[in-house]
Short mmCIF file of C-alpha atoms in Angstrom, two decimals:
data_model
loop_
_atom_site.label_atom_id
_atom_site.label_comp_id
_atom_site.label_asym_id
_atom_site.label_seq_id
_atom_site.Cartn_x
_atom_site.Cartn_y
_atom_site.Cartn_z
CA MET K 367 0.02 -0.02 0.03
CA THR K 368 1.42 3.38 -1.04
CA THR K 369 1.44 6.29 1.33
CA VAL K 370 1.84 10.02 1.21
CA GLU K 371 3.17 12.22 3.92
CA LYS K 372 0.44 13.61 6.24
CA PRO K 373 -0.31 17.25 5.41
CA PHE K 374 0.15 19.87 8.11
CA ILE K 375 -3.57 20.97 8.28
CA HIS K 376 -6.60 21.24 10.47
CA VAL K 377 -10.15 20.52 9.16
CA LEU K 378 -13.22 22.27 10.47
CA ARG K 379 -16.70 23.08 9.23
CA THR K 380 -19.31 25.87 9.65
CA PRO K 381 -23.06 25.46 9.02
CA LEU K 382 -22.38 26.55 5.35
CA CYS K 383 -19.14 25.09 4.36
CA ASN K 384 -16.30 22.60 4.92
CA TYR K 385 -12.66 23.89 5.33
CA ILE K 386 -9.12 23.05 5.74
CA TYR K 387 -6.77 25.34 7.52
CA ASP K 388 -3.36 24.94 5.89
CA VAL K 389 -0.62 25.72 8.59
CA ASN K 390 2.13 26.33 6.00
CA THR K 391 0.36 28.94 4.05
CA ASN K 392 -1.79 30.25 6.98
CA ALA K 393 -4.83 30.06 4.74
CA PHE K 394 -8.40 28.51 4.73
CA VAL K 395 -9.56 26.54 1.73
CA SER K 396 -13.08 25.26 1.12
CA VAL K 397 -13.42 21.61 0.21
CA ASP K 398 -16.34 19.33 -0.64
CA GLU K 399 -17.74 16.78 1.70
CA GLY K 400 -15.71 13.81 0.32
CA ALA K 401 -12.39 15.56 0.79
CA TYR K 402 -13.40 16.85 4.19
CA GLN K 403 -14.25 13.47 5.55
CA TYR K 404 -11.10 11.96 4.09
CA LEU K 405 -8.86 14.55 5.59
CA ARG K 406 -10.72 14.65 8.80
CA GLU K 407 -10.19 10.91 9.31
CA ALA K 408 -6.52 11.33 8.25
CA GLU K 409 -6.03 14.12 10.79
CA GLN K 410 -7.49 11.99 13.60
CA GLN K 411 -5.04 9.15 12.79
CA GLY K 412 -1.29 9.39 13.35
CA GLY K 413 1.44 8.72 10.83
CA ALA K 414 1.16 9.05 7.06
CA LEU K 415 -1.80 9.38 4.85
CA PRO K 416 -2.90 6.04 3.21
CA ASP K 417 -3.27 6.61 -0.53
CA GLU K 418 -6.78 5.13 -0.39
CA ALA K 419 -9.42 7.44 -1.79
CA ASP K 420 -11.87 7.37 -4.73
CA GLU K 421 -10.76 9.18 -7.95
CA HIS K 422 -12.80 12.36 -7.25
CA ILE K 423 -11.13 12.85 -3.85
CA LYS K 424 -7.68 12.15 -5.35
CA GLN K 425 -8.28 14.83 -8.01
CA ASN K 426 -9.40 17.33 -5.46
CA LEU K 427 -6.26 16.64 -3.30
CA GLU K 428 -3.96 16.95 -6.34
CA ALA K 429 -5.61 20.27 -7.29
CA LEU K 430 -4.96 21.60 -3.75
CA ARG K 431 -1.39 20.42 -3.82
CA ALA K 432 -0.89 22.20 -7.21
CA GLN K 433 -2.03 25.37 -5.66
CA GLY K 434 0.55 25.05 -2.84
CA TYR K 435 -1.65 23.57 -0.19
CA LEU K 436 -1.37 20.25 1.86
CA SER K 437 2.39 20.45 2.34
CA SER K 438 3.59 18.07 5.06
CA LYS K 439 6.40 20.48 6.10
CA ARG K 440 6.77 21.13 9.82
CA PRO K 441 9.35 23.12 11.73
CA GLN K 442 12.53 21.10 12.36
CA GLU K 443 13.74 23.33 15.20
CA ILE K 444 11.88 25.50 17.63
CA ARG K 445 13.69 28.86 17.62
CA HIS K 446 12.15 32.29 17.64
CA SER K 447 12.96 34.21 14.51
CA GLN K 448 14.18 37.28 16.50
CA SER K 449 16.51 35.30 18.76
CA ASP K 450 19.63 36.71 17.12
CA LEU K 451 18.44 40.20 17.21
CA LEU K 452 17.62 40.58 20.91
CA ALA K 453 20.43 43.15 21.60
CA TYR K 454 19.19 45.22 18.63
CA HIS K 455 15.54 45.20 19.76
CA LEU K 456 16.27 45.91 23.46
CA ASN K 457 18.77 48.68 22.59
CA GLU K 458 16.76 50.35 19.81
CA ASN K 459 13.05 49.23 19.70
CA ILE K 460 11.53 49.27 23.22
CA ALA K 461 8.01 50.35 22.50
CA GLN K 462 6.62 50.94 25.97
CA MET K 463 7.79 51.14 29.60
CA ALA K 464 5.49 50.59 32.60
CA LEU K 465 6.63 52.07 35.87
CA GLN K 466 5.41 50.50 39.15
CA VAL K 467 5.17 53.76 41.05
CA THR K 468 3.60 52.01 44.12
CA GLN K 469 2.72 48.58 45.39
CA GLN K 470 0.09 50.06 47.66
CA CYS K 471 -3.63 50.33 46.77
CA ASN K 472 -6.62 51.89 48.53
CA PHE K 473 -8.85 49.12 47.27
CA ARG K 474 -8.86 45.36 48.11
CA CYS K 475 -10.51 43.78 45.09
CA ALA K 476 -11.68 40.18 45.51
CA TYR K 477 -9.98 38.98 42.32
CA CYS K 478 -6.75 41.05 42.50
CA ASP K 479 -3.58 39.08 41.96
CA TYR K 480 -1.87 41.17 44.71
CA CYS K 481 -4.20 40.37 47.52
CA ALA K 482 -3.12 37.64 49.98
CA SER K 483 -3.34 34.24 48.20
CA ASP K 484 -3.23 30.59 49.22
CA PHE K 485 0.29 30.21 47.94
CA GLU K 486 3.18 32.50 47.26
CA SER K 487 2.84 32.87 43.58
CA GLN K 488 2.61 36.66 43.51
CA ARG K 489 3.37 39.55 45.84
CA ASP K 490 0.96 41.07 48.23
CA HIS K 491 0.16 44.80 48.56
CA SER K 492 2.90 46.58 50.35
CA ALA K 493 4.16 50.09 51.31
CA LYS K 494 6.84 50.01 48.73
CA ARG K 495 7.01 53.04 46.29
CA MET K 496 9.31 54.07 43.55
CA SER K 497 11.74 56.76 44.38
CA VAL K 498 12.16 59.78 42.20
CA GLU K 499 15.78 58.75 41.54
CA THR K 500 14.64 55.32 40.32
CA ALA K 501 11.92 56.76 38.18
CA LEU K 502 14.06 59.28 36.46
CA SER K 503 16.77 56.74 35.92
CA ALA K 504 14.11 54.44 34.22
CA VAL K 505 13.15 57.35 31.91
CA ASP K 506 16.88 57.71 31.01
CA PHE K 507 17.18 54.03 30.26
CA PHE K 508 14.01 54.12 28.14
CA ALA K 509 15.01 57.35 26.24
CA LYS K 510 18.18 55.65 25.06
CA ARG K 511 16.44 52.49 23.94
CA CYS K 512 13.35 53.62 21.95
CA ALA K 513 15.18 55.23 18.96
CA ASN K 514 13.08 53.50 16.44
CA GLU K 515 9.64 54.12 17.99
CA ASP K 516 7.44 56.82 16.56
CA GLU K 517 5.21 56.84 19.64
CA PRO K 518 7.10 55.69 22.64
CA THR K 519 4.87 55.14 25.57
CA ILE K 520 5.38 55.43 29.40
CA GLY K 521 2.72 53.77 31.59
CA PHE K 522 2.21 54.27 35.29
CA TYR K 523 1.26 51.13 37.20
CA GLY K 524 0.43 50.05 40.78
CA GLY K 525 -1.22 49.33 43.16
CA GLU K 526 -3.27 52.46 42.52
CA PRO K 527 -0.94 54.73 40.59
CA LEU K 528 -2.83 57.98 41.51
CA LEU K 529 -1.55 57.48 45.08
CA GLU K 530 1.68 58.71 43.67
CA PHE K 531 0.36 61.50 41.51
CA PRO K 532 3.24 64.01 42.32
CA LEU K 533 5.68 61.44 41.12
CA ILE K 534 3.66 60.91 37.89
CA GLN K 535 3.78 64.67 37.34
CA ARG K 536 7.50 64.76 37.91
CA VAL K 537 8.30 61.82 35.58
CA THR K 538 5.90 63.17 32.93
CA GLU K 539 7.63 66.50 32.76
CA TYR K 540 11.07 64.91 32.83
CA ALA K 541 10.21 62.45 30.07
CA GLU K 542 8.96 65.27 27.86
CA GLU K 543 12.34 66.95 28.18
CA LYS K 544 14.32 63.78 27.45
CA LEU K 545 12.13 62.74 24.52
CA TYR K 546 10.99 66.12 23.30
CA ALA K 547 11.36 65.21 19.56
CA LYS K 548 9.24 62.04 19.82
CA GLY K 549 5.51 61.49 19.72
CA LEU K 550 5.57 60.57 23.45
CA ARG K 551 2.39 59.18 25.02
CA PHE K 552 1.50 58.32 28.63
CA THR K 553 -1.00 55.73 29.95
CA VAL K 554 -2.59 55.16 33.46
CA THR K 555 -5.11 52.57 34.54
CA THR K 556 -6.93 53.73 37.75
CA ASN K 557 -9.77 52.76 40.02
CA ALA K 558 -10.91 56.51 39.76
CA SER K 559 -11.50 56.96 43.43
CA LEU K 560 -8.74 59.58 43.58
CA LEU K 561 -9.42 61.15 40.12
CA THR K 562 -10.09 64.81 40.28
CA PRO K 563 -10.63 67.54 37.64
CA GLU K 564 -7.12 68.84 38.43
CA ILE K 565 -5.51 65.49 37.77
CA ALA K 566 -7.64 65.13 34.56
CA ARG K 567 -6.66 68.59 33.22
CA PHE K 568 -2.91 67.63 33.72
CA MET K 569 -3.52 64.34 31.91
CA ALA K 570 -5.30 66.02 29.02
CA GLU K 571 -2.49 68.63 28.71
CA HIS K 572 0.13 65.84 28.53
CA HIS K 573 -1.70 63.45 26.17
CA PHE K 574 -2.56 60.68 28.62
CA LEU K 575 -4.56 57.62 27.64
CA LEU K 576 -6.65 56.93 30.72
CA THR K 577 -8.33 53.66 31.50
CA ILE K 578 -10.87 53.56 34.41
CA SER K 579 -11.75 50.19 36.02
CA LEU K 580 -15.54 49.83 36.52
CA ASP K 581 -17.10 46.43 36.70
CA GLY K 582 -20.70 47.21 35.92
CA THR K 583 -23.74 47.96 38.06
CA PRO K 584 -23.41 49.02 41.64
CA GLU K 585 -24.27 45.43 42.80
CA THR K 586 -21.74 43.82 40.44
CA HIS K 587 -18.92 46.35 41.01
CA ASN K 588 -19.28 46.51 44.71
CA ARG K 589 -19.22 42.73 44.96
CA SER K 590 -15.44 42.84 44.18
CA ARG K 591 -14.09 46.40 44.17
CA ARG K 592 -14.07 47.49 47.83
CA PHE K 593 -12.15 50.06 49.80
CA ALA K 594 -9.21 48.74 51.85
CA SER K 595 -10.05 51.06 54.78
CA ASN K 596 -13.65 49.97 55.56
CA GLY K 597 -14.61 47.21 53.09
CA LYS K 598 -17.38 49.31 51.49
CA GLY K 599 -18.11 49.18 47.84
CA SER K 600 -16.69 51.94 45.56
CA PHE K 601 -19.24 52.40 42.87
CA GLU K 602 -20.95 55.64 44.13
CA VAL K 603 -17.61 57.29 44.89
CA ILE K 604 -16.38 56.63 41.36
CA ARG K 605 -19.63 57.69 39.76
CA ARG K 606 -19.58 60.96 41.67
CA ASN K 607 -16.04 61.63 40.63
CA LEU K 608 -16.89 60.95 36.96
CA GLU K 609 -19.91 63.26 37.14
CA ASN K 610 -17.73 65.96 38.52
CA LEU K 611 -15.26 65.33 35.80
CA LYS K 612 -17.85 65.65 33.02
CA GLN K 613 -19.04 68.96 34.45
CA GLN K 614 -15.52 70.54 34.78
CA CYS K 615 -13.62 68.70 32.05
CA PRO K 616 -16.23 67.86 29.46
CA ASP K 617 -13.76 67.13 26.60
CA PHE K 618 -11.52 64.84 28.57
CA GLU K 619 -11.72 61.25 27.10
CA TYR K 620 -11.20 57.94 28.86
CA THR K 621 -11.74 54.21 28.31
CA PHE K 622 -13.57 51.86 30.66
CA ASN K 623 -12.32 48.41 31.53
CA ALA K 624 -14.72 45.86 33.24
CA VAL K 625 -13.23 42.78 34.85
CA VAL K 626 -15.88 40.12 34.45
CA ASP K 627 -16.41 37.24 36.83
CA PRO K 628 -17.85 34.52 34.63
CA ARG K 629 -19.26 32.62 37.67
CA TYR K 630 -22.10 35.22 37.69
CA PRO K 631 -24.76 36.37 35.08
CA CYS K 632 -23.55 39.23 32.83
CA ASP K 633 -26.75 40.78 31.41
CA SER K 634 -26.65 43.77 33.87
CA LEU K 635 -23.07 44.63 32.72
CA HIS K 636 -24.11 44.70 29.08
CA GLU K 637 -27.25 46.68 29.89
CA LEU K 638 -25.43 49.28 32.02
CA PHE K 639 -22.89 50.29 29.42
CA THR K 640 -25.41 50.14 26.55
CA ARG K 641 -28.42 51.95 28.11
CA ASP K 642 -26.90 54.40 30.56
CA GLU K 643 -26.30 57.64 28.73
CA PHE K 644 -23.71 58.57 31.33
CA PHE K 645 -21.14 56.35 29.64
CA GLY K 646 -21.63 58.33 26.32
CA GLY K 647 -19.26 57.43 23.52
CA ALA K 648 -16.47 56.03 25.71
CA THR K 649 -14.73 52.80 24.57
CA ILE K 650 -15.67 49.85 26.61
CA ARG K 651 -13.37 46.79 27.12
CA SER K 652 -13.96 43.79 29.26
CA THR K 653 -11.69 41.02 30.47
CA LEU K 654 -12.34 37.85 32.30
CA ILE K 655 -10.84 37.42 35.77
CA SER K 656 -7.34 36.35 35.68
CA ASP K 657 -6.99 33.26 37.95
CA GLN K 658 -3.37 32.45 37.14
CA PHE K 659 -2.27 33.11 40.62
CA SER K 660 -5.28 31.75 42.39
CA VAL K 661 -6.08 28.28 43.74
CA GLU K 662 -9.83 28.86 43.13
CA LYS K 663 -10.54 29.03 39.37
CA ALA K 664 -13.21 31.20 37.84
CA VAL K 665 -14.99 28.58 35.89
CA PRO K 666 -17.78 30.07 33.67
CA GLY K 667 -21.24 29.30 34.75
CA GLU K 668 -23.95 28.14 32.43
CA VAL K 669 -26.13 31.35 32.77
CA PHE K 670 -23.00 33.57 32.00
CA LEU K 671 -22.27 31.50 28.96
CA GLN K 672 -25.79 31.67 27.62
CA GLN K 673 -26.07 35.49 28.17
CA ASP K 674 -22.67 36.38 26.98
CA SER K 675 -23.32 34.23 23.75
CA ARG K 676 -26.56 35.97 23.12
CA HIS K 677 -24.97 39.38 23.27
CA LEU K 678 -22.17 38.30 21.04
CA PHE K 679 -24.65 36.82 18.53
CA LYS K 680 -26.58 40.16 18.42
CA SER K 681 -23.29 41.92 17.61
CA TYR K 682 -22.67 39.65 14.70
CA LEU K 683 -26.16 40.29 13.37
CA SER K 684 -25.73 44.00 13.73
CA TYR K 685 -22.75 43.85 11.34
CA ARG K 686 -25.09 42.35 8.73
CA ASP K 687 -27.79 44.94 9.39
CA ALA K 688 -29.91 42.16 10.73
CA TYR K 689 -30.26 43.63 14.21
CA ASP K 690 -30.79 47.17 15.48
CA ARG K 691 -27.36 48.50 16.08
CA ASN K 692 -28.55 50.94 18.89
CA LYS K 693 -29.67 47.89 20.84
CA VAL K 694 -26.30 45.95 20.64
CA SER K 695 -24.27 45.63 23.81
CA ARG K 696 -21.34 48.08 23.51
CA VAL K 697 -19.22 45.68 25.66
CA ALA K 698 -19.78 42.87 23.17
CA ARG K 699 -19.34 45.17 20.21
CA ASP K 700 -16.13 46.75 21.25
CA ASN K 701 -14.47 43.47 22.33
CA LEU K 702 -15.67 41.69 19.14
CA SER K 703 -14.25 44.46 16.84
CA ALA K 704 -10.92 44.57 18.85
CA ASN K 705 -10.49 40.78 18.80
CA PHE K 706 -11.18 40.47 15.07
CA GLN K 707 -8.82 43.21 14.13
CA LYS K 708 -6.07 41.45 16.01
CA PHE K 709 -7.03 38.08 14.42
CA ARG K 710 -7.05 39.49 10.95
CA ILE K 711 -3.55 40.85 11.46
CA ASP K 712 -2.41 37.26 12.41
CA MET K 713 -4.11 35.90 9.33
CA LYS K 714 -2.15 38.21 7.07
CA GLN K 715 1.06 36.57 8.13
CA SER K 716 1.37 34.35 5.07
CA VAL K 717 5.09 33.67 5.18
CA SER K 718 5.78 29.95 4.74
CA LEU K 719 6.91 28.03 7.78
CA MET K 720 10.63 28.06 8.20
CA ASP K 721 12.81 25.12 9.27
CA ALA K 722 13.45 27.11 12.48
CA ALA K 723 10.27 28.72 13.83
CA ALA K 724 8.37 29.29 17.03
CA PRO K 725 4.67 29.44 18.03
CA GLY K 726 2.96 32.83 17.86
CA GLY K 727 2.62 33.54 21.54
CA PRO K 728 5.81 35.00 22.83
CA CYS K 729 6.70 38.59 22.30
CA ILE K 730 10.21 39.81 22.88
CA PRO K 731 10.43 40.04 26.68
CA GLY K 732 10.79 43.70 27.74
CA GLN K 733 10.47 45.01 24.15
CA MET K 734 6.72 45.49 23.83
CA ARG K 735 6.10 46.51 27.46
CA LEU K 736 9.13 46.56 29.79
CA PHE K 737 7.86 46.50 33.39
CA VAL K 738 10.03 48.23 35.98
CA SER K 739 9.19 47.42 39.62
CA THR K 740 9.51 49.95 42.45
CA ASP K 741 13.11 48.90 43.09
CA GLY K 742 14.14 49.01 39.40
CA THR K 743 13.90 45.21 38.62
CA PHE K 744 12.97 44.47 35.01
CA TYR K 745 10.20 42.00 34.06
CA PRO K 746 8.77 41.13 30.56
CA CYS K 747 5.53 42.84 31.44
CA GLU K 748 3.24 43.51 34.32
CA ARG K 749 1.32 40.27 33.92
CA VAL K 750 3.92 37.96 35.24
CA SER K 751 4.72 37.03 38.87
CA GLU K 752 6.99 39.49 40.59
CA THR K 753 8.15 36.78 43.18
CA SER K 754 9.31 34.48 40.35
CA PRO K 755 13.13 34.50 39.81
CA ALA K 756 12.52 33.08 36.33
CA MET K 757 10.60 36.26 35.31
CA LYS K 758 13.37 38.74 36.38
CA ILE K 759 15.27 39.82 33.26
CA GLY K 760 17.54 42.48 34.51
CA ASN K 761 17.56 45.82 36.32
CA LEU K 762 18.33 49.46 35.91
CA ARG K 763 21.91 49.12 37.23
CA GLU K 764 22.98 46.18 35.14
CA GLY K 765 20.70 46.26 32.18
CA PHE K 766 19.11 43.29 30.52
CA ASP K 767 20.18 39.70 31.20
CA MET K 768 20.16 38.53 27.59
CA GLY K 769 20.39 34.86 28.55
CA LYS K 770 17.17 35.03 30.58
CA VAL K 771 15.45 37.01 27.88
CA ASP K 772 16.31 34.45 25.28
CA ARG K 773 15.21 31.68 27.61
CA LEU K 774 11.78 33.26 27.91
CA LEU K 775 11.51 34.06 24.29
CA ASN K 776 12.14 30.52 23.35
CA ILE K 777 9.90 28.93 26.10
CA ALA K 778 8.35 26.62 23.39
CA GLN K 779 11.62 24.72 23.32
CA ASP K 780 10.38 23.06 26.50
CA THR K 781 7.58 21.39 24.51
CA ALA K 782 9.32 21.26 21.10
CA GLU K 783 7.96 18.09 19.74
CA ASP K 784 4.46 18.95 20.75
CA CYS K 785 4.69 22.38 19.10
CA LYS K 786 6.21 21.12 15.87
CA ASN K 787 3.18 19.00 15.19
CA CYS K 788 0.37 21.34 16.51
CA TRP K 789 -1.90 22.78 13.78
CA ALA K 790 -2.47 25.88 16.15
CA PHE K 791 1.25 26.67 15.93
CA ARG K 792 0.87 30.04 14.29
CA HIS K 793 -1.94 31.28 16.55
CA CYS K 794 -0.84 29.88 19.90
CA LYS K 795 -0.67 32.71 22.56
CA LEU K 796 1.08 30.87 25.36
CA CYS K 797 4.05 32.70 26.68
CA SER K 798 6.57 32.14 29.36
CA GLY K 799 4.34 33.50 32.17
CA GLN K 800 1.94 30.63 31.66
CA SER K 801 4.84 28.12 32.11
CA ASP K 802 5.80 29.73 35.40
CA ASN K 803 5.25 27.13 38.26
CA CYS K 804 6.05 29.26 41.35
CA GLY K 805 9.44 30.26 40.07
CA GLU K 806 10.33 27.28 37.81
CA LEU K 807 9.44 26.99 34.18
CA SER K 808 7.41 23.89 33.71
CA ALA K 809 6.95 22.08 30.46
CA ASP K 810 4.06 20.10 32.01
CA LEU K 811 2.31 23.23 33.05
CA ARG K 812 2.65 24.59 29.52
CA ARG K 813 1.51 21.33 27.93
CA SER K 814 -1.57 21.20 30.25
CA GLN K 815 -2.92 24.35 28.46
CA CYS K 816 -2.49 23.06 24.92
CA GLU K 817 -5.91 21.66 24.43
CA SER K 818 -7.66 24.85 25.78
CA VAL K 819 -5.58 26.87 23.31
CA ARG K 820 -6.63 24.70 20.33
CA GLU K 821 -10.29 25.03 21.38
CA GLN K 822 -9.94 28.82 21.55
CA VAL K 823 -8.16 29.02 18.21
CA GLU K 824 -10.89 26.83 16.54
CA ASP K 825 -13.56 29.06 17.90
CA LEU K 826 -11.78 32.05 16.42
CA PHE K 827 -11.38 30.21 13.15
CA ARG K 828 -15.11 29.55 12.93
CA ASP K 829 -16.01 33.07 13.83
CA TYR K 830 -13.61 34.46 11.12
CA LEU K 831 -15.01 32.03 8.53
CA TRP K 832 -18.56 32.98 9.48
CA THR K 833 -17.77 36.70 8.82
CA ARG K 834 -16.24 35.85 5.42
CA GLU K 835 -19.22 33.83 4.47
CA PHE K 836 -21.60 36.64 5.20
CA GLY K 837 -19.41 39.27 3.40
CA ILE K 838 -18.44 41.35 6.40
CA SER K 839 -15.43 43.45 5.28
CA GLU K 840 -12.30 44.33 7.18
CA ASP K 841 -13.34 48.02 6.82
CA THR K 842 -16.54 47.23 8.68
CA TRP K 843 -14.65 45.68 11.57
CA SER K 844 -12.15 48.45 11.81
CA LYS K 845 -14.95 51.14 11.99
CA GLY K 846 -17.01 49.16 14.46
CA VAL K 847 -20.76 49.16 14.56
#
């Protein structure tokens, strides 16, 4: 029995069509039912493809091969394409630096990574704050290493960063002197309990992008976001501050971010941001609770899944003018548009797989968003554990530890054989932080998340194909509803 090598593909179907996703070309191709069933069975079996198919299927497969599809090529080595350019990127191309101006916060949110946890996988809140000397030294370091960035960005992080607003002012003015010829931007994410018109005017004058954390209705928000001093909910204080802001600084713009606990229903969240005129034209983003550093996992409940899916479906319909756009959840709409714009960028990466390649997840540690802690320690970003030795990639005094940066960039080498044969290779978002097992990088921990990644990627694939089938253009997504 003759055999042919097994193509590097994944088969899937929508209600309207059958497809193969061709990993080598990063493209979708529609196929008939016979070819779909044959390739589906072949994908589920290991080893090579038996050359046993009727003549019609053989002709279809040959036609696909003639067009450059169905290649069996897989990476021979797991190695990130930018591995040999780390020094260049970290000396010339740092896009954003986040300064941890304080580890203190006036809130104690139920889901916060920095509240006391069941095991020491992340720091607690503390009184540590960044000194002026450390902050200005960080700006100097950044200014020398963002030469190729048109819009270098400095973010202020906590804790609650507005607890250190005088430091933010000092750093902002100093940075503008050091990078005066650049399109410098600043960002802050705040709980808004300390936000005043005076602070807002300063931020508007210095081109800040402000994100305000607000989790929904008073009941939903106050369930998690409480004051540290008395345990009381914070919704009314934030709403009062924002009302004052609208009166005194009506042109000041900001974005809202809602942290969603999927164990609870979500209709009230969608309704608040959609129906309440107070939220005007502000951009709304939502993120699910991060339970990476928690023993208790936030497993989505059935009611949440039903409600969230319904709002998502209405958003899809609105893009086809099949549902009143004014009634669409703005949370679902904004998230849907943002996710699809990112995914479409991924789909445009049509370069053929190289012999040495790496999954799509890891960014260059410290290049996209260098995180500088209160004492000047470097981390890849603010999402990793500050108690983990594996995540420390240098400091202000000594600069980057290139060996550790390379180790984190090439984290997929720990699961090399799995990655080489995974159809989700190009779209995997696992990074080194998700391999961090209390200070040690664990291949087993990384591998345990692979099936979930494939499920998420396949869901994205189907949504993407659905929009193509119904003729929703890229311009439509970029403009939103």
